[in-house]
Short mmCIF file of C-alpha atoms in Angstrom, two decimals:
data_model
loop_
_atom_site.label_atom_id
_atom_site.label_comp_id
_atom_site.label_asym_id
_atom_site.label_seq_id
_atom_site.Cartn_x
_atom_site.Cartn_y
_atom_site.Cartn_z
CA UNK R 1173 -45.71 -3.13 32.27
CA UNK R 1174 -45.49 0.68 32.26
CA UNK R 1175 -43.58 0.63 35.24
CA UNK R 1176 -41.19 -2.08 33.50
CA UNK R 1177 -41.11 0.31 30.49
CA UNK R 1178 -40.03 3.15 32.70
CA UNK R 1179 -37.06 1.05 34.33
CA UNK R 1180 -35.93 -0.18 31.10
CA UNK R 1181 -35.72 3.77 29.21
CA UNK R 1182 -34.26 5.04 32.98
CA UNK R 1183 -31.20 2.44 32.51
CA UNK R 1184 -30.98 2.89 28.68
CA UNK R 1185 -30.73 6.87 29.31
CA UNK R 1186 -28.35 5.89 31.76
CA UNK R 1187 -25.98 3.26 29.67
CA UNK R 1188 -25.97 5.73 26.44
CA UNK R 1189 -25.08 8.69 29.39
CA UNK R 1190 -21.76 7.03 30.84
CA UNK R 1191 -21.04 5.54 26.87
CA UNK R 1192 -20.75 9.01 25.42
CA UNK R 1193 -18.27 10.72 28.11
CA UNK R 1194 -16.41 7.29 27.21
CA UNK R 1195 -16.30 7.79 23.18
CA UNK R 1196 -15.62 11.48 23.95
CA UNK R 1197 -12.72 10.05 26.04
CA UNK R 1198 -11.44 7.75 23.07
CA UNK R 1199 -11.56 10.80 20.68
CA UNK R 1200 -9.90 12.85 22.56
CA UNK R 1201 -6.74 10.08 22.79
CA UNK R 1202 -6.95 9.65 19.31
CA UNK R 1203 -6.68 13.22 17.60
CA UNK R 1204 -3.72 13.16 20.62
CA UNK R 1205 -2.17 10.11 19.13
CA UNK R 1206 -2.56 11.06 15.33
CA UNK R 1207 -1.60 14.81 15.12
CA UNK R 1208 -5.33 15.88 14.53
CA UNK R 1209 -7.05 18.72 15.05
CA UNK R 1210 -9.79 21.13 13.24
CA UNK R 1211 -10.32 24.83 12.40
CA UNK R 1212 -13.65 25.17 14.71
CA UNK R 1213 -16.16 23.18 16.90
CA UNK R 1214 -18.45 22.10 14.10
CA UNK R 1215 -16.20 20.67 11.90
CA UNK R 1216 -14.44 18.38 15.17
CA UNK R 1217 -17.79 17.29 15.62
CA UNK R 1218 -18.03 16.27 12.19
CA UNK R 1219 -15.26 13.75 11.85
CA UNK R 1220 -16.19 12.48 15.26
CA UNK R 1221 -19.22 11.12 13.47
CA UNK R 1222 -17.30 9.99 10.36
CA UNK R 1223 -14.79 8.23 13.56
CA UNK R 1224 -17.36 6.95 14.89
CA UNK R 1225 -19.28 5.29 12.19
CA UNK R 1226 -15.99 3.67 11.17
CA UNK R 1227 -15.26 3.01 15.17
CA UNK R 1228 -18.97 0.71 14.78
CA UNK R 1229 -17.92 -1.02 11.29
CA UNK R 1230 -14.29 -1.52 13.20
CA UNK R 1231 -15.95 -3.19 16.08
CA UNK R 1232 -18.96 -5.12 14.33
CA UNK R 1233 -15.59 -7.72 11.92
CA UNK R 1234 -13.92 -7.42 14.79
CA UNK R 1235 -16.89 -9.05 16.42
CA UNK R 1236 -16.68 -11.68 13.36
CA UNK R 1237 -13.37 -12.20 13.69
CA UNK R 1238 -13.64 -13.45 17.56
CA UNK R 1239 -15.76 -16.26 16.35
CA UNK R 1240 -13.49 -17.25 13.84
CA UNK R 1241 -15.75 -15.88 10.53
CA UNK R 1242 -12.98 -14.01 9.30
CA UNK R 1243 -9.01 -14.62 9.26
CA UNK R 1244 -7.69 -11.00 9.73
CA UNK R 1245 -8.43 -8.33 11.98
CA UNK R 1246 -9.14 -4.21 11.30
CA UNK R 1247 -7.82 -1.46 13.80
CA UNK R 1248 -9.00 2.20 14.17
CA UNK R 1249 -5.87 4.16 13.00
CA UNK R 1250 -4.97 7.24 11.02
CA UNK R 1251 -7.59 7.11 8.66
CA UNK R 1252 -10.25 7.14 10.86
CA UNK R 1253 -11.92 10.56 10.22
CA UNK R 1254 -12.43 9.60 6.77
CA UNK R 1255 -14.82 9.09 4.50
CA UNK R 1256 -14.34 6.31 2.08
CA UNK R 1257 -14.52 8.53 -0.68
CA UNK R 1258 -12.25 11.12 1.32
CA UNK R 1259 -9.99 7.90 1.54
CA UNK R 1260 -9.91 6.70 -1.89
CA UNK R 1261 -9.35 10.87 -3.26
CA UNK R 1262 -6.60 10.92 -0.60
CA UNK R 1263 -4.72 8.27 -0.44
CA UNK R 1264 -5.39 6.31 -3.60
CA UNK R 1265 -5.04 6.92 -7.44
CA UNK R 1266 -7.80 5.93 -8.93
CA UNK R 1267 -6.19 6.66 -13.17
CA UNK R 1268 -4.41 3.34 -12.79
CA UNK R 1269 -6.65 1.64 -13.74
CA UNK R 1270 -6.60 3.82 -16.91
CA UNK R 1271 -2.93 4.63 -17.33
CA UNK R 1272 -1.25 0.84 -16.78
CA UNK R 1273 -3.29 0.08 -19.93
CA UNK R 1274 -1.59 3.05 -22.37
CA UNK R 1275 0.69 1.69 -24.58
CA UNK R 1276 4.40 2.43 -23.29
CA UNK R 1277 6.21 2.20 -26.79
CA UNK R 1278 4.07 4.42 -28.62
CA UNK R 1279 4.20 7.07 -25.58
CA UNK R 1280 8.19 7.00 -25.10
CA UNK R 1281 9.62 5.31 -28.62
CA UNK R 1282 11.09 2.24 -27.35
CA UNK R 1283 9.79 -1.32 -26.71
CA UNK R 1284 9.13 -2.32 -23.27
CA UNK R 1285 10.93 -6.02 -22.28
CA UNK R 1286 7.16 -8.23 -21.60
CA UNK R 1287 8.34 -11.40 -19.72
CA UNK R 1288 7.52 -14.10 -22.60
CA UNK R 1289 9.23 -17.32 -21.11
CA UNK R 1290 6.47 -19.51 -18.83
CA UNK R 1291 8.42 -19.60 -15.28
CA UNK R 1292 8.84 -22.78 -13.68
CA UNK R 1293 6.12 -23.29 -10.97
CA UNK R 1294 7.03 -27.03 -9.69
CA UNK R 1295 8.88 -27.54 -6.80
CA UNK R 1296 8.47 -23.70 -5.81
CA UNK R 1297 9.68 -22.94 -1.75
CA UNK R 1298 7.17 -23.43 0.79
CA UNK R 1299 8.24 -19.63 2.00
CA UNK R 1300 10.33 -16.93 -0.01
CA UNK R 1301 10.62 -13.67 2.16
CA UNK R 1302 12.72 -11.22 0.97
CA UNK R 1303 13.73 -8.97 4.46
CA UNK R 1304 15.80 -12.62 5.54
CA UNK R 1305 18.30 -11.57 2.82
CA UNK R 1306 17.99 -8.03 3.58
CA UNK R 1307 17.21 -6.94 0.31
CA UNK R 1308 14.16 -4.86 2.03
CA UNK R 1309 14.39 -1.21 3.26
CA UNK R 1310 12.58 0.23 6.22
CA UNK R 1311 8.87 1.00 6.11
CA UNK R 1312 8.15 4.39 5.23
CA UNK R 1313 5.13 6.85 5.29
CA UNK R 1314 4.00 8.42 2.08
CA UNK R 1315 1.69 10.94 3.67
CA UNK R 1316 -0.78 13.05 1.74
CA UNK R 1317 1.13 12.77 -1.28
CA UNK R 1318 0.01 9.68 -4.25
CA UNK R 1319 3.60 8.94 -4.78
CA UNK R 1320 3.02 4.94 -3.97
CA UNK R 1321 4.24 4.60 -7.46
CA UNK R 1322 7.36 5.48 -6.46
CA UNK R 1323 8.06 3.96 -3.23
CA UNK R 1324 7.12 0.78 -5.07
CA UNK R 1325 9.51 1.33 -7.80
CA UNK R 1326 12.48 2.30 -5.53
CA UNK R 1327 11.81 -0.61 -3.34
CA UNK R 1328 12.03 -2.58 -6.39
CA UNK R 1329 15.05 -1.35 -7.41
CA UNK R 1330 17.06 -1.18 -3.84
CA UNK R 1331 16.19 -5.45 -3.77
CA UNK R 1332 17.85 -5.81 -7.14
CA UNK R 1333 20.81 -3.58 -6.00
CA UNK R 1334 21.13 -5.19 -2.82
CA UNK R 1335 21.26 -8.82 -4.57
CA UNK R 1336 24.05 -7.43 -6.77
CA UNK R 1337 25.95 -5.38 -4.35
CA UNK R 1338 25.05 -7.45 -1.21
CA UNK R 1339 24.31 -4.22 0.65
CA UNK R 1340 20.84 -2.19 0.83
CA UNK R 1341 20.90 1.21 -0.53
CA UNK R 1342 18.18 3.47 0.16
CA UNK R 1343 17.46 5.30 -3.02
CA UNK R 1344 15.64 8.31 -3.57
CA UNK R 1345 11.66 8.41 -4.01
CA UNK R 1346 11.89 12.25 -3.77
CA UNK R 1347 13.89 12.41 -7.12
CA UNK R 1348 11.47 10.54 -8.65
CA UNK R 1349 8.55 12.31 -7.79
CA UNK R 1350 10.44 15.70 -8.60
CA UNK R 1351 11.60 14.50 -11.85
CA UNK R 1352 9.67 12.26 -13.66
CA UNK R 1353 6.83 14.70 -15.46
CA UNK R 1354 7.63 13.47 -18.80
CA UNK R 1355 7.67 9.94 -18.46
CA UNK R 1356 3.81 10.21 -17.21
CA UNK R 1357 4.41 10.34 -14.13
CA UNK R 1358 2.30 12.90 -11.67
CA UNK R 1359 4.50 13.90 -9.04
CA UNK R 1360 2.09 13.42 -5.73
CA UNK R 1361 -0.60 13.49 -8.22
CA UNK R 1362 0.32 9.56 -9.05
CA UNK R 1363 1.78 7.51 -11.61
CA UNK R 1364 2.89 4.12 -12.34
CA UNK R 1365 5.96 1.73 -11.01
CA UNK R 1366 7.42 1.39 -14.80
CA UNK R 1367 7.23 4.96 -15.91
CA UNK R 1368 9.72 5.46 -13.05
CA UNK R 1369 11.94 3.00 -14.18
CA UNK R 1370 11.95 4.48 -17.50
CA UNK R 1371 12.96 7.80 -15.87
CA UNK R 1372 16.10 5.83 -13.94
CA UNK R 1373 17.06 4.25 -16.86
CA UNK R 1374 17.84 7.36 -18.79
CA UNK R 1375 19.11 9.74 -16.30
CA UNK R 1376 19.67 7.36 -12.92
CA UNK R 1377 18.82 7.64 -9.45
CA UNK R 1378 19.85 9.36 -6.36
CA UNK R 1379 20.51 8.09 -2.74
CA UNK R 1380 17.65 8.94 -0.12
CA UNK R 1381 20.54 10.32 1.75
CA UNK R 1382 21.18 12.64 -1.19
CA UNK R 1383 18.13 13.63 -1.52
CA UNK R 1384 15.48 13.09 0.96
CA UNK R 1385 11.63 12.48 1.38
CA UNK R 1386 9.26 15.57 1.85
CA UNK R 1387 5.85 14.46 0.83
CA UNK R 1388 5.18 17.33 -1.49
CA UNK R 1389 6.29 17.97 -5.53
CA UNK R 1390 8.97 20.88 -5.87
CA UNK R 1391 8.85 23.15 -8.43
CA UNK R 1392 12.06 22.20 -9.39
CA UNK R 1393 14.06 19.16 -10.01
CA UNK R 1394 17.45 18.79 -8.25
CA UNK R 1395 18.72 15.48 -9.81
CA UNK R 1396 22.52 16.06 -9.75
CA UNK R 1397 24.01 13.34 -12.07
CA UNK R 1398 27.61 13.33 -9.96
CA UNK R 1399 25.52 11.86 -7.00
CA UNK R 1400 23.24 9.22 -9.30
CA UNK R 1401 23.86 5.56 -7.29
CA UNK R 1402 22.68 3.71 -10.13
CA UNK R 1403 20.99 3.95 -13.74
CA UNK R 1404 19.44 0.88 -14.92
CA UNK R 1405 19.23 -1.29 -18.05
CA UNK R 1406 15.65 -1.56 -18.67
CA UNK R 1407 12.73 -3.29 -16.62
CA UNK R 1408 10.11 -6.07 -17.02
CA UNK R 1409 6.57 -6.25 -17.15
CA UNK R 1410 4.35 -8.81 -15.97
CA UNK R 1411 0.84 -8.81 -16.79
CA UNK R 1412 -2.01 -10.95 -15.34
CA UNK R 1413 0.15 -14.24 -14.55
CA UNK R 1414 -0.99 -17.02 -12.31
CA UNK R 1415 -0.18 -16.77 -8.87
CA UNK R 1416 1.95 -19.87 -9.41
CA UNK R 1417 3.77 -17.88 -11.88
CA UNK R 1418 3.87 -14.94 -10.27
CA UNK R 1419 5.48 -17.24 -7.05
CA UNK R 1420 8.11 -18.41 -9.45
CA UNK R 1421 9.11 -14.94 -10.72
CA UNK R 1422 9.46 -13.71 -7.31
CA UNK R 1423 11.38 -16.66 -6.01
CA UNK R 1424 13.94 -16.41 -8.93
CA UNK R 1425 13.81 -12.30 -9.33
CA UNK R 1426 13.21 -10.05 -6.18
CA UNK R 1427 10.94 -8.28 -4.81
CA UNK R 1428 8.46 -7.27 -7.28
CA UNK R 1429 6.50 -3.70 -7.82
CA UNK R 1430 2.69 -4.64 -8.07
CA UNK R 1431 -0.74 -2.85 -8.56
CA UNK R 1432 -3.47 -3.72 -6.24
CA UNK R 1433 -7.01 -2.58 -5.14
CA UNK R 1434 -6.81 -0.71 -1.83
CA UNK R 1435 -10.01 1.66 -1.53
CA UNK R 1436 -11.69 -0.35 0.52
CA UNK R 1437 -12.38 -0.88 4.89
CA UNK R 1438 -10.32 -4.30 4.82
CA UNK R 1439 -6.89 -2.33 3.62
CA UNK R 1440 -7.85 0.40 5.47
CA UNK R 1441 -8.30 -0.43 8.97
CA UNK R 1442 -6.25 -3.34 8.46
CA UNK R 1443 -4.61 -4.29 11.46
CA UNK R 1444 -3.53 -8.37 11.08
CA UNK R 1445 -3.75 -11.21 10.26
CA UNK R 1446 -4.61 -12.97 6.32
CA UNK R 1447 -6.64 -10.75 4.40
CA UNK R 1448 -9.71 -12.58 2.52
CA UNK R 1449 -12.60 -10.04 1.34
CA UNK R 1450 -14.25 -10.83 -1.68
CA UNK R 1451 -15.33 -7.24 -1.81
CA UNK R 1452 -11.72 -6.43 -2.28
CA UNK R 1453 -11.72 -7.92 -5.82
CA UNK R 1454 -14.35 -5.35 -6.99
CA UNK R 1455 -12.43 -2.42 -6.77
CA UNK R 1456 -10.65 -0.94 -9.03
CA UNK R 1457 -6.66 -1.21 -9.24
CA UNK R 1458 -5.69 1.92 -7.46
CA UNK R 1459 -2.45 1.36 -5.95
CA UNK R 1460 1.14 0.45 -5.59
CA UNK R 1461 3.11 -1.38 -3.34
CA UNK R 1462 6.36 -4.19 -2.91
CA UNK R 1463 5.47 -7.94 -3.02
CA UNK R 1464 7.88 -9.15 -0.93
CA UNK R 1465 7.52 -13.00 -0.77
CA UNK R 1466 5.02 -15.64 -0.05
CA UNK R 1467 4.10 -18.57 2.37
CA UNK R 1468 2.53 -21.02 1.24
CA UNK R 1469 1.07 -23.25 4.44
CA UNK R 1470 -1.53 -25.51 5.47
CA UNK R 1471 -4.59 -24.38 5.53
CA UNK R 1472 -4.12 -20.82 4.10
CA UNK R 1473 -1.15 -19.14 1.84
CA UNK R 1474 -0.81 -15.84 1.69
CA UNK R 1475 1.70 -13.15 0.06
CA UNK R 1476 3.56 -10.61 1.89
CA UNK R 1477 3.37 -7.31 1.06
CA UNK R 1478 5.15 -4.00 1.96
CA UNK R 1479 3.42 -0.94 2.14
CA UNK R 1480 3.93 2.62 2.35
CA UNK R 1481 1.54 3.90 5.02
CA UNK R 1482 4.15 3.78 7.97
CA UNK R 1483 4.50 1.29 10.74
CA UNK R 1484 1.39 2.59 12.66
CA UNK R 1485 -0.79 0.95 9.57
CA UNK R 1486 -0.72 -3.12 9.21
CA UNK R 1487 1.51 -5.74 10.66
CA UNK R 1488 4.32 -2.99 10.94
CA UNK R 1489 3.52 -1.28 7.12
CA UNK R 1490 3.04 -4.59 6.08
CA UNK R 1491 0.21 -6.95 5.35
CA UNK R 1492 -0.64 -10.63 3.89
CA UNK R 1493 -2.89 -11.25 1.81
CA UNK R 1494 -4.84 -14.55 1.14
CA UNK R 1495 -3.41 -16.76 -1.65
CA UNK R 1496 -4.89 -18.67 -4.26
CA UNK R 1497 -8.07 -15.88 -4.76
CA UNK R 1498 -6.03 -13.25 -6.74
CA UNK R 1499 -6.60 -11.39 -3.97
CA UNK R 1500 -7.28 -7.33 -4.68
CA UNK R 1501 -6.16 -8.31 -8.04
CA UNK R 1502 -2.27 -8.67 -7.24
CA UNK R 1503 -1.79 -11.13 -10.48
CA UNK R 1504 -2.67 -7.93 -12.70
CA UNK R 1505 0.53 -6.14 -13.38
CA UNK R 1506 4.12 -6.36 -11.50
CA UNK R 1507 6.95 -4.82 -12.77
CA UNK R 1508 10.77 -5.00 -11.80
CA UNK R 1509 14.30 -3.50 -12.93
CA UNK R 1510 16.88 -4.88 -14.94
CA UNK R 1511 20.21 -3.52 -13.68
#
């Protein structure tokens, strides 16, 4: 028995010795792929633990979802040397919650259009995907700057314009985060979908061209009103609808700006697949992003979403998200222009 003892810790020694020149390996590769690196020795070793912790919760679904327990699966990525709370102060606005329930007319002295009529939800499509009409820009990456808001909001906007115009325009989420202080907004700090509409409806909206993307608030706002693409008539507000509703307002509108819960493992490291996580449903609302259609199939619907994490995160910067469970609470509030 001791001698069986003796083998066994020999080969364990041995398994854990050629596992860690392995993981030091996979590290290495990732801070290559991912731009990373660290002011000294201690710290590196530091979010190689916090990697490698979410490397063993990455690997133990992933293990779940190989026997068929779950129906999407996670991916180590960009946020890997995170903490969740790192994650959530990062990447995720947690005053939504908060700020989508201020009263709009009192703050800005004019009543906000609430969509009163009950949509139609018989005979909805089986599948309504916005990007076969081309009324979908490109996925972009928000980097370390809240301004989800306003990617949603401009991706809202550029489907209604494209409808109209039958072209896609790519607008300007830089001129929103430089100039919409005063409608509550936060440049990179945060803000909400509709405060940026109110911005575009009194002053307009630049091209992306025009004025481009740098992840960071400028001191100054450079909104020049010769080079404004469009100004817009107002915007709608829906607030916790069914998901049948919500289906028919997306069929008959656009894509739709929508406020979701995100601080959690399964958006995360999410890498395909239909997201289903209970857990997800906890959180609170902390983000924004395009709903871009649905597909509704047997035995699981789901809704397709655009993000704004780049293409490295997702299905391509996009994911789906299980239907039918109000999944991370996408019923709560959407929002969309009125051009």
């Amino acid at each position: 028995m001791v001698f069986f003892l003796s083998v066994m810790c020999i080969l364990t020694g041995v398994s854990m010795a050629s596992t860690i020149p392995f993981i030091d390996k996979e590290w290495e590769l990732w801070k290559l792929m991912y731009g990373k690196s660290y002011p000294n020795l201690e710290e590196d070793q530091a979010r190689r633990g916090i990697w490698l912790d979410n490397l063993e919760k990455i690997d133990a679904h992933n293990a779940q979802y190989l026997q068929g327990n779950t129906m999407y699966e996670m991916t180590m990525n960009q946020f890997g040397d995170l903490t969740p709370m790192e994650f959530a102060n990062l990447y995720t606005d947690a005053r939504i919650s908060e700020m989508v329930n201020y009263t709009d007319d009192a703050l800005f002295g004019f009543e906000m259009e609430e969509l009163e009529e009950m949509e139609e939800i018989n005979d909805l499509p089986q599948e309504v995907d916005w990007r076969k009409m081309h009324y979908v820009g490109k996925i972009k990456d928000q980097g370390m700057c809240l301004s989800c808001y306003a990617f949603t909001a401009v991706g809202a906007l550029e489907g209604q314009l494209a409808k109209k115009k039958k072209q896609l325009i790519e607008l300007s989420v830089q001129n929103i985060i430089d100039c919409s202080d005063e409608y509550r907004n936060f440049g990179c700090r945060g803000g909400l979908p509709y405060h940026a509409f109110q911005y575009i409806r009194d002053h307009g909206i630049e091209s992306e061209q025009s004025y481009p993307y740098q992840a960071k608030k400028n001191d100054k706002c450079s909104f020049n009103n010769s080079k404004s693409v469009i100004k817009i008539k107002g915007f709608r507000r829906i607030k916790n609808y069914s998901e049948k509703q919500l289906a028919a307002v997306i069929r008959r509108v656009g894509p739709l700006s929508v406020l979701i819960c995100s601080a959690h493992d399964s958006w995360r490291f999410y890498k395909s697949g239909i997201l289903d996580n209970a857990d997800c449903n906890n959180k609170k609302i902390d983000h924004a992003v395009l709903l871009i259609g649905y597909v509704d199939e047997h035995p699981t619907g789901y809704w397709i979403i655009k993000n704004s994490w780049g293409t490295s995160w997702g299905e391509r910067g996009y994911i789906r998200l299980v239907k039918g469970k109000n999944m991370c609470k996408i019923t709560h509030c959407a929002s969309y222009p009125i051009i």
